[in-house]
Structures are given as C-alpha cells and as structure tokens.
mmCIF file of N, CA, C and O in Angstrom:
data_model
loop_
_atom_site.group_PDB
_atom_site.id
_atom_site.type_symbol
_atom_site.label_atom_id
_atom_site.label_comp_id
_atom_site.label_asym_id
_atom_site.label_seq_id
_atom_site.Cartn_x
_atom_site.Cartn_y
_atom_site.Cartn_z
ATOM 1 N N MET A 1 -65.307 22.846 -92.562
ATOM 2 C CA MET A 1 -64.810 23.676 -91.463
ATOM 3 C C MET A 1 -65.762 24.532 -91.018
ATOM 4 O O MET A 1 -66.904 25.076 -91.699
ATOM 5 N N PRO A 2 -65.868 24.551 -89.600
ATOM 6 C CA PRO A 2 -66.877 25.211 -88.937
ATOM 7 C C PRO A 2 -66.907 26.900 -88.980
ATOM 8 O O PRO A 2 -65.808 27.250 -89.282
ATOM 9 N N ALA A 3 -68.129 27.402 -88.849
ATOM 10 C CA ALA A 3 -68.001 28.827 -89.236
ATOM 11 C C ALA A 3 -67.346 29.525 -87.992
ATOM 12 O O ALA A 3 -67.328 29.037 -86.848
ATOM 13 N N ARG A 4 -66.883 30.596 -88.285
ATOM 14 C CA ARG A 4 -66.188 31.404 -87.377
ATOM 15 C C ARG A 4 -67.123 31.784 -86.254
ATOM 16 O O ARG A 4 -68.153 32.399 -86.421
ATOM 17 N N ALA A 5 -66.811 31.820 -85.004
ATOM 18 C CA ALA A 5 -67.708 32.158 -83.819
ATOM 19 C C ALA A 5 -67.947 33.928 -84.089
ATOM 20 O O ALA A 5 -66.862 34.362 -84.450
ATOM 21 N N ARG A 6 -68.883 34.473 -83.673
ATOM 22 C CA ARG A 6 -69.296 35.760 -83.745
ATOM 23 C C ARG A 6 -69.090 36.474 -82.584
ATOM 24 O O ARG A 6 -69.490 35.698 -81.444
ATOM 25 N N ASP A 7 -68.823 37.647 -82.709
ATOM 26 C CA ASP A 7 -68.784 38.432 -81.321
ATOM 27 C C ASP A 7 -70.310 38.783 -80.885
ATOM 28 O O ASP A 7 -71.040 39.044 -81.707
ATOM 29 N N PRO A 8 -70.696 38.104 -79.743
ATOM 30 C CA PRO A 8 -71.798 38.497 -79.287
ATOM 31 C C PRO A 8 -72.465 39.952 -79.376
ATOM 32 O O PRO A 8 -73.827 39.937 -79.737
ATOM 33 N N SER A 9 -71.768 40.688 -79.066
ATOM 34 C CA SER A 9 -72.170 42.171 -79.351
ATOM 35 C C SER A 9 -72.615 42.698 -80.791
ATOM 36 O O SER A 9 -73.531 43.455 -81.021
ATOM 37 N N ASP A 10 -72.100 41.861 -81.456
ATOM 38 C CA ASP A 10 -72.237 42.168 -83.181
ATOM 39 C C ASP A 10 -73.780 41.588 -83.349
ATOM 40 O O ASP A 10 -74.443 41.928 -84.242
ATOM 41 N N LEU A 11 -73.774 40.166 -82.804
ATOM 42 C CA LEU A 11 -75.302 39.490 -82.908
ATOM 43 C C LEU A 11 -76.233 40.619 -82.187
ATOM 44 O O LEU A 11 -77.519 40.527 -82.743
ATOM 45 N N LEU A 12 -76.189 41.014 -81.010
ATOM 46 C CA LEU A 12 -77.107 41.600 -80.329
ATOM 47 C C LEU A 12 -77.372 43.242 -81.155
ATOM 48 O O LEU A 12 -78.609 43.367 -81.059
ATOM 49 N N ARG A 13 -76.287 43.637 -81.714
ATOM 50 C CA ARG A 13 -76.586 45.079 -82.513
ATOM 51 C C ARG A 13 -77.551 44.618 -83.764
ATOM 52 O O ARG A 13 -78.450 45.212 -84.428
ATOM 53 N N ARG A 14 -77.123 43.391 -84.621
ATOM 54 C CA ARG A 14 -78.030 42.895 -85.669
ATOM 55 C C ARG A 14 -79.466 42.520 -85.237
ATOM 56 O O ARG A 14 -80.274 42.849 -85.937
ATOM 57 N N LEU A 15 -79.508 41.970 -84.270
ATOM 58 C CA LEU A 15 -80.931 41.482 -83.665
ATOM 59 C C LEU A 15 -81.745 42.992 -83.378
ATOM 60 O O LEU A 15 -82.877 42.826 -83.754
ATOM 61 N N GLY A 16 -80.957 43.902 -82.852
ATOM 62 C CA GLY A 16 -81.687 45.272 -82.725
ATOM 63 C C GLY A 16 -81.921 45.841 -84.008
ATOM 64 O O GLY A 16 -83.122 46.326 -84.190
ATOM 65 N N ARG A 17 -81.131 45.633 -84.788
ATOM 66 C CA ARG A 17 -81.556 46.290 -86.344
ATOM 67 C C ARG A 17 -82.495 45.863 -86.995
ATOM 68 O O ARG A 17 -83.568 46.357 -87.544
ATOM 69 N N ASN A 18 -82.544 44.404 -86.931
ATOM 70 C CA ASN A 18 -83.610 43.546 -87.440
ATOM 71 C C ASN A 18 -84.994 43.867 -86.803
ATOM 72 O O ASN A 18 -86.139 43.881 -87.494
ATOM 73 N N VAL A 19 -85.038 43.745 -85.446
ATOM 74 C CA VAL A 19 -86.298 44.056 -84.773
ATOM 75 C C VAL A 19 -86.856 45.585 -85.169
ATOM 76 O O VAL A 19 -87.882 45.608 -85.457
ATOM 77 N N ARG A 20 -86.010 46.664 -85.196
ATOM 78 C CA ARG A 20 -86.638 47.867 -85.609
ATOM 79 C C ARG A 20 -86.859 47.870 -86.913
ATOM 80 O O ARG A 20 -88.098 48.431 -87.166
ATOM 81 N N ARG A 21 -86.209 47.267 -88.071
ATOM 82 C CA ARG A 21 -86.549 47.247 -89.295
ATOM 83 C C ARG A 21 -87.907 46.751 -89.641
ATOM 84 O O ARG A 21 -88.883 47.092 -90.260
ATOM 85 N N LEU A 22 -87.999 45.436 -88.852
ATOM 86 C CA LEU A 22 -89.248 44.717 -89.153
ATOM 87 C C LEU A 22 -90.519 45.275 -88.358
ATOM 88 O O LEU A 22 -91.518 45.482 -88.990
ATOM 89 N N ARG A 23 -90.079 45.918 -87.129
ATOM 90 C CA ARG A 23 -91.156 46.647 -86.397
ATOM 91 C C ARG A 23 -91.883 47.707 -87.434
ATOM 92 O O ARG A 23 -93.060 48.030 -87.594
ATOM 93 N N LEU A 24 -90.891 48.638 -87.786
ATOM 94 C CA LEU A 24 -91.397 49.831 -88.727
ATOM 95 C C LEU A 24 -91.934 49.334 -90.062
ATOM 96 O O LEU A 24 -92.803 50.057 -90.746
ATOM 97 N N SER A 25 -91.508 48.235 -90.657
ATOM 98 C CA SER A 25 -92.000 47.637 -91.934
ATOM 99 C C SER A 25 -93.526 47.321 -91.790
ATOM 100 O O SER A 25 -94.187 47.539 -92.724
ATOM 101 N N LEU A 26 -93.738 47.052 -90.428
ATOM 102 C CA LEU A 26 -94.987 46.499 -90.292
ATOM 103 C C LEU A 26 -96.145 47.792 -89.747
ATOM 104 O O LEU A 26 -97.234 47.464 -89.473
ATOM 105 N N GLY A 27 -95.414 48.883 -89.728
ATOM 106 C CA GLY A 27 -96.141 50.051 -89.101
ATOM 107 C C GLY A 27 -96.471 49.905 -87.462
ATOM 108 O O GLY A 27 -97.357 50.580 -87.150
ATOM 109 N N LEU A 28 -95.657 49.128 -86.682
ATOM 110 C CA LEU A 28 -95.858 49.018 -85.264
ATOM 111 C C LEU A 28 -95.166 50.111 -84.628
ATOM 112 O O LEU A 28 -94.132 50.362 -84.704
ATOM 113 N N SER A 29 -95.674 50.603 -83.613
ATOM 114 C CA SER A 29 -95.057 51.343 -82.643
ATOM 115 C C SER A 29 -94.276 50.413 -81.577
ATOM 116 O O SER A 29 -94.620 49.220 -81.422
ATOM 117 N N ILE A 30 -93.626 51.026 -80.657
ATOM 118 C CA ILE A 30 -92.930 50.135 -79.647
ATOM 119 C C ILE A 30 -93.949 49.530 -78.706
ATOM 120 O O ILE A 30 -94.066 48.340 -78.083
ATOM 121 N N ASP A 31 -94.959 50.419 -78.493
ATOM 122 C CA ASP A 31 -95.990 49.846 -77.410
ATOM 123 C C ASP A 31 -96.966 48.853 -78.171
ATOM 124 O O ASP A 31 -97.228 47.912 -77.681
ATOM 125 N N ASP A 32 -96.939 48.946 -79.424
ATOM 126 C CA ASP A 32 -97.892 47.895 -80.337
ATOM 127 C C ASP A 32 -96.923 46.405 -79.979
ATOM 128 O O ASP A 32 -97.643 45.453 -79.781
ATOM 129 N N LEU A 33 -95.569 46.602 -80.469
ATOM 130 C CA LEU A 33 -94.803 45.226 -80.479
ATOM 131 C C LEU A 33 -95.006 44.954 -79.092
ATOM 132 O O LEU A 33 -94.909 43.691 -78.811
ATOM 133 N N ALA A 34 -94.836 45.632 -77.971
ATOM 134 C CA ALA A 34 -94.837 45.280 -76.554
ATOM 135 C C ALA A 34 -96.054 44.464 -76.247
ATOM 136 O O ALA A 34 -95.719 43.452 -75.635
ATOM 137 N N PHE A 35 -97.089 44.853 -76.736
ATOM 138 C CA PHE A 35 -98.490 44.181 -76.363
ATOM 139 C C PHE A 35 -98.381 42.875 -77.240
ATOM 140 O O PHE A 35 -98.753 41.955 -76.440
ATOM 141 N N LEU A 36 -97.927 42.708 -78.293
ATOM 142 C CA LEU A 36 -98.049 41.473 -79.049
ATOM 143 C C LEU A 36 -97.022 40.470 -78.646
ATOM 144 O O LEU A 36 -97.284 39.235 -78.768
ATOM 145 N N SER A 37 -95.827 41.008 -78.108
ATOM 146 C CA SER A 37 -94.833 40.033 -77.727
ATOM 147 C C SER A 37 -94.720 39.897 -76.318
ATOM 148 O O SER A 37 -94.033 39.110 -75.614
ATOM 149 N N GLU A 38 -95.693 40.529 -75.285
ATOM 150 C CA GLU A 38 -95.717 40.492 -74.131
ATOM 151 C C GLU A 38 -94.267 40.935 -73.421
ATOM 152 O O GLU A 38 -93.789 40.331 -72.415
ATOM 153 N N LEU A 39 -93.820 41.932 -74.220
ATOM 154 C CA LEU A 39 -92.545 42.385 -73.402
ATOM 155 C C LEU A 39 -92.560 43.978 -72.981
ATOM 156 O O LEU A 39 -93.434 44.641 -73.686
ATOM 157 N N ASP A 40 -91.970 44.324 -72.051
ATOM 158 C CA ASP A 40 -91.912 45.674 -71.429
ATOM 159 C C ASP A 40 -91.401 46.742 -72.647
ATOM 160 O O ASP A 40 -90.345 46.388 -73.469
ATOM 161 N N PRO A 41 -92.057 47.650 -72.968
ATOM 162 C CA PRO A 41 -91.657 48.540 -74.173
ATOM 163 C C PRO A 41 -90.138 49.247 -73.957
ATOM 164 O O PRO A 41 -89.477 49.380 -74.820
ATOM 165 N N GLU A 42 -89.853 49.399 -72.382
ATOM 166 C CA GLU A 42 -88.321 49.723 -72.289
ATOM 167 C C GLU A 42 -87.331 48.656 -72.645
ATOM 168 O O GLU A 42 -86.244 49.109 -72.946
ATOM 169 N N ARG A 43 -87.787 47.742 -72.272
ATOM 170 C CA ARG A 43 -86.753 46.387 -72.712
ATOM 171 C C ARG A 43 -86.799 46.283 -74.452
ATOM 172 O O ARG A 43 -85.709 46.017 -74.954
ATOM 173 N N LEU A 44 -87.838 46.432 -75.243
ATOM 174 C CA LEU A 44 -87.804 46.691 -76.578
ATOM 175 C C LEU A 44 -86.983 47.418 -77.193
ATOM 176 O O LEU A 44 -86.115 47.570 -78.006
ATOM 177 N N LEU A 45 -87.050 48.810 -76.385
ATOM 178 C CA LEU A 45 -86.071 49.967 -76.918
ATOM 179 C C LEU A 45 -84.620 49.571 -76.604
ATOM 180 O O LEU A 45 -83.724 49.884 -77.344
ATOM 181 N N ALA A 46 -84.392 48.794 -75.598
ATOM 182 C CA ALA A 46 -82.931 48.513 -75.138
ATOM 183 C C ALA A 46 -82.558 47.520 -76.298
ATOM 184 O O ALA A 46 -81.517 47.456 -76.747
ATOM 185 N N VAL A 47 -83.235 46.514 -76.823
ATOM 186 C CA VAL A 47 -83.110 45.431 -77.806
ATOM 187 C C VAL A 47 -82.682 46.046 -78.950
ATOM 188 O O VAL A 47 -81.932 45.907 -79.717
ATOM 189 N N GLU A 48 -83.611 47.182 -79.185
ATOM 190 C CA GLU A 48 -83.448 47.759 -80.664
ATOM 191 C C GLU A 48 -82.064 48.738 -80.592
ATOM 192 O O GLU A 48 -81.601 49.001 -81.598
ATOM 193 N N GLY A 49 -81.732 49.003 -79.637
ATOM 194 C CA GLY A 49 -80.310 49.796 -79.410
ATOM 195 C C GLY A 49 -79.252 49.052 -79.139
ATOM 196 O O GLY A 49 -77.961 49.424 -78.969
ATOM 197 N N GLY A 50 -79.325 47.807 -79.260
ATOM 198 C CA GLY A 50 -78.471 46.669 -79.338
ATOM 199 C C GLY A 50 -78.071 45.964 -78.042
ATOM 200 O O GLY A 50 -76.859 45.420 -77.733
ATOM 201 N N ASP A 51 -78.889 46.215 -77.187
ATOM 202 C CA ASP A 51 -78.680 45.358 -75.812
ATOM 203 C C ASP A 51 -79.780 44.478 -75.364
ATOM 204 O O ASP A 51 -80.764 44.507 -74.608
ATOM 205 N N GLY A 52 -79.459 43.512 -76.198
ATOM 206 C CA GLY A 52 -80.573 42.171 -76.121
ATOM 207 C C GLY A 52 -80.005 41.094 -75.266
ATOM 208 O O GLY A 52 -80.672 40.151 -75.085
ATOM 209 N N ALA A 53 -78.923 41.342 -74.680
ATOM 210 C CA ALA A 53 -78.276 40.535 -73.479
ATOM 211 C C ALA A 53 -79.131 39.597 -72.666
ATOM 212 O O ALA A 53 -79.084 38.541 -72.628
ATOM 213 N N GLY A 54 -80.027 40.188 -72.240
ATOM 214 C CA GLY A 54 -81.053 39.739 -71.061
ATOM 215 C C GLY A 54 -82.208 39.003 -71.622
ATOM 216 O O GLY A 54 -82.952 38.525 -70.964
ATOM 217 N N LEU A 55 -82.280 38.955 -72.963
ATOM 218 C CA LEU A 55 -83.562 38.362 -73.658
ATOM 219 C C LEU A 55 -83.306 36.869 -73.728
ATOM 220 O O LEU A 55 -82.490 36.439 -74.175
ATOM 221 N N ASP A 56 -84.273 36.216 -73.213
ATOM 222 C CA ASP A 56 -84.246 34.834 -72.956
ATOM 223 C C ASP A 56 -84.809 34.445 -74.178
ATOM 224 O O ASP A 56 -85.484 34.888 -75.053
ATOM 225 N N LEU A 57 -84.783 32.764 -74.621
ATOM 226 C CA LEU A 57 -85.305 32.406 -75.679
ATOM 227 C C LEU A 57 -86.783 32.486 -75.874
ATOM 228 O O LEU A 57 -87.182 32.709 -76.826
ATOM 229 N N ALA A 58 -87.607 32.348 -74.595
ATOM 230 C CA ALA A 58 -88.830 32.401 -74.692
ATOM 231 C C ALA A 58 -89.313 33.830 -75.288
ATOM 232 O O ALA A 58 -90.167 33.929 -76.023
ATOM 233 N N ALA A 59 -88.445 34.886 -74.776
ATOM 234 C CA ALA A 59 -88.793 36.223 -75.265
ATOM 235 C C ALA A 59 -88.575 36.420 -76.623
ATOM 236 O O ALA A 59 -89.146 37.003 -77.209
ATOM 237 N N LEU A 60 -87.414 35.883 -77.093
ATOM 238 C CA LEU A 60 -87.006 36.078 -78.354
ATOM 239 C C LEU A 60 -88.061 35.334 -79.457
ATOM 240 O O LEU A 60 -88.383 35.746 -80.490
ATOM 241 N N VAL A 61 -88.547 33.981 -79.090
ATOM 242 C CA VAL A 61 -89.543 33.509 -79.844
ATOM 243 C C VAL A 61 -90.806 34.330 -80.025
ATOM 244 O O VAL A 61 -91.616 34.463 -80.848
ATOM 245 N N ARG A 62 -91.325 35.017 -78.784
ATOM 246 C CA ARG A 62 -92.522 35.770 -78.496
ATOM 247 C C ARG A 62 -92.200 36.905 -79.579
ATOM 248 O O ARG A 62 -93.103 37.270 -80.350
ATOM 249 N N LEU A 63 -91.082 37.569 -79.518
ATOM 250 C CA LEU A 63 -90.686 38.801 -80.370
ATOM 251 C C LEU A 63 -90.910 38.239 -81.954
ATOM 252 O O LEU A 63 -91.321 39.063 -82.574
ATOM 253 N N ALA A 64 -90.295 37.211 -82.064
ATOM 254 C CA ALA A 64 -90.094 36.652 -83.455
ATOM 255 C C ALA A 64 -91.778 36.617 -84.086
ATOM 256 O O ALA A 64 -92.119 36.972 -85.191
ATOM 257 N N TRP A 65 -92.701 35.925 -83.320
ATOM 258 C CA TRP A 65 -93.802 35.566 -83.611
ATOM 259 C C TRP A 65 -94.529 36.863 -83.788
ATOM 260 O O TRP A 65 -95.439 37.018 -84.781
ATOM 261 N N ALA A 66 -94.210 37.762 -83.017
ATOM 262 C CA ALA A 66 -94.923 39.084 -83.168
ATOM 263 C C ALA A 66 -94.661 39.813 -84.451
ATOM 264 O O ALA A 66 -95.515 40.633 -84.925
ATOM 265 N N LEU A 67 -93.504 39.531 -84.972
ATOM 266 C CA LEU A 67 -92.942 40.337 -86.125
ATOM 267 C C LEU A 67 -93.276 39.533 -87.375
ATOM 268 O O LEU A 67 -93.028 39.768 -88.346
ATOM 269 N N GLY A 68 -93.872 38.069 -87.093
ATOM 270 C CA GLY A 68 -93.993 37.238 -88.427
ATOM 271 C C GLY A 68 -92.792 36.793 -88.996
ATOM 272 O O GLY A 68 -93.012 36.490 -90.141
ATOM 273 N N VAL A 69 -91.974 36.510 -88.238
ATOM 274 C CA VAL A 69 -90.632 35.865 -88.514
ATOM 275 C C VAL A 69 -90.231 34.699 -87.770
ATOM 276 O O VAL A 69 -90.708 34.769 -86.552
ATOM 277 N N GLY A 70 -89.204 33.965 -88.148
ATOM 278 C CA GLY A 70 -88.570 32.934 -87.182
ATOM 279 C C GLY A 70 -87.507 33.557 -86.481
ATOM 280 O O GLY A 70 -86.924 34.678 -86.814
ATOM 281 N N ALA A 71 -87.423 32.721 -85.277
ATOM 282 C CA ALA A 71 -86.270 33.457 -84.413
ATOM 283 C C ALA A 71 -84.993 33.563 -85.033
ATOM 284 O O ALA A 71 -84.291 34.612 -84.612
ATOM 285 N N GLU A 72 -84.574 32.836 -85.881
ATOM 286 C CA GLU A 72 -83.102 32.785 -86.450
ATOM 287 C C GLU A 72 -83.304 33.926 -87.382
ATOM 288 O O GLU A 72 -82.110 34.470 -87.554
ATOM 289 N N ASP A 73 -84.334 34.356 -87.825
ATOM 290 C CA ASP A 73 -83.930 35.549 -88.949
ATOM 291 C C ASP A 73 -83.920 36.794 -87.869
ATOM 292 O O ASP A 73 -83.385 37.762 -88.638
ATOM 293 N N LEU A 74 -84.518 36.827 -86.633
ATOM 294 C CA LEU A 74 -84.018 37.761 -85.852
ATOM 295 C C LEU A 74 -82.401 38.020 -85.630
ATOM 296 O O LEU A 74 -81.894 39.147 -85.442
ATOM 297 N N ILE A 75 -81.886 36.957 -85.434
ATOM 298 C CA ILE A 75 -80.307 36.830 -85.123
ATOM 299 C C ILE A 75 -79.489 37.048 -86.387
ATOM 300 O O ILE A 75 -78.545 37.123 -86.199
ATOM 301 N N GLY A 76 -79.837 37.171 -87.459
ATOM 302 C CA GLY A 76 -79.244 37.552 -88.730
ATOM 303 C C GLY A 76 -78.855 36.553 -89.560
ATOM 304 O O GLY A 76 -78.257 36.664 -90.690
ATOM 305 N N ARG A 77 -79.703 35.485 -89.572
ATOM 306 C CA ARG A 77 -79.482 34.405 -90.406
ATOM 307 C C ARG A 77 -79.465 35.186 -92.027
ATOM 308 O O ARG A 77 -78.828 34.541 -92.735
ATOM 309 N N HIS A 78 -80.519 35.747 -92.246
ATOM 310 C CA HIS A 78 -80.786 36.467 -93.600
ATOM 311 C C HIS A 78 -80.427 38.034 -93.488
ATOM 312 O O HIS A 78 -80.818 38.651 -94.462
ATOM 313 N N SER A 79 -79.890 38.352 -92.603
ATOM 314 C CA SER A 79 -79.770 39.968 -92.608
ATOM 315 C C SER A 79 -78.404 40.393 -93.358
ATOM 316 O O SER A 79 -77.434 39.625 -93.786
ATOM 317 N N ASP A 80 -78.407 41.567 -93.643
ATOM 318 C CA ASP A 80 -77.179 42.218 -94.307
ATOM 319 C C ASP A 80 -76.043 42.156 -93.657
ATOM 320 O O ASP A 80 -76.203 42.216 -92.589
ATOM 321 N N ALA A 81 -75.106 42.258 -94.207
ATOM 322 C CA ALA A 81 -73.627 42.489 -93.617
ATOM 323 C C ALA A 81 -73.595 44.133 -92.902
ATOM 324 O O ALA A 81 -74.029 44.682 -93.448
ATOM 325 N N SER A 82 -72.946 43.973 -91.540
ATOM 326 C CA SER A 82 -72.753 45.175 -91.032
ATOM 327 C C SER A 82 -71.316 45.716 -91.344
ATOM 328 O O SER A 82 -70.412 45.039 -91.541
#
C-alpha cells in the first residue's frame, strides 16, 4: 500500500526545522550557511521559517551539501514527528 501523500506545508515546515537544527548544531550563522550554499541569507531565513516553496532542487542539494547531509534528510526522511 503506498504511503499517504503529505501536506506540502508540513514538509516545508519540516525542511525549515531540519535546516535550522543542522545549522545550529554545526555552529553556523545564516551568513555562513548562505556563503556555503550559495543562497541568499533572506531566502535561508524564509526556508527556516517554513517557506521553502521556491527552493528548487539544485538549491536544495547545495543546502544539503553545505550542511553535510543528503537532500532526503532535509525533507524529513529521518526527522522526528511533528
């Protein structure tokens, strides 16, 4: 039986929580992560706030690389239930 479809807003909030948790665990500021991922700091703040809707796949992969994880980890494959 296929898994139930998730509400996109739930996934975006999970993405934001995971990015923030990983960033803080690495001791990175928003500006540090922006530099490493080649993303705008304002965009990263929006992502951490649950608004990752405009994040394309290439940006998601750069963000994951900068945080030292796989893109699937950012969207919650291994994250805690909310």
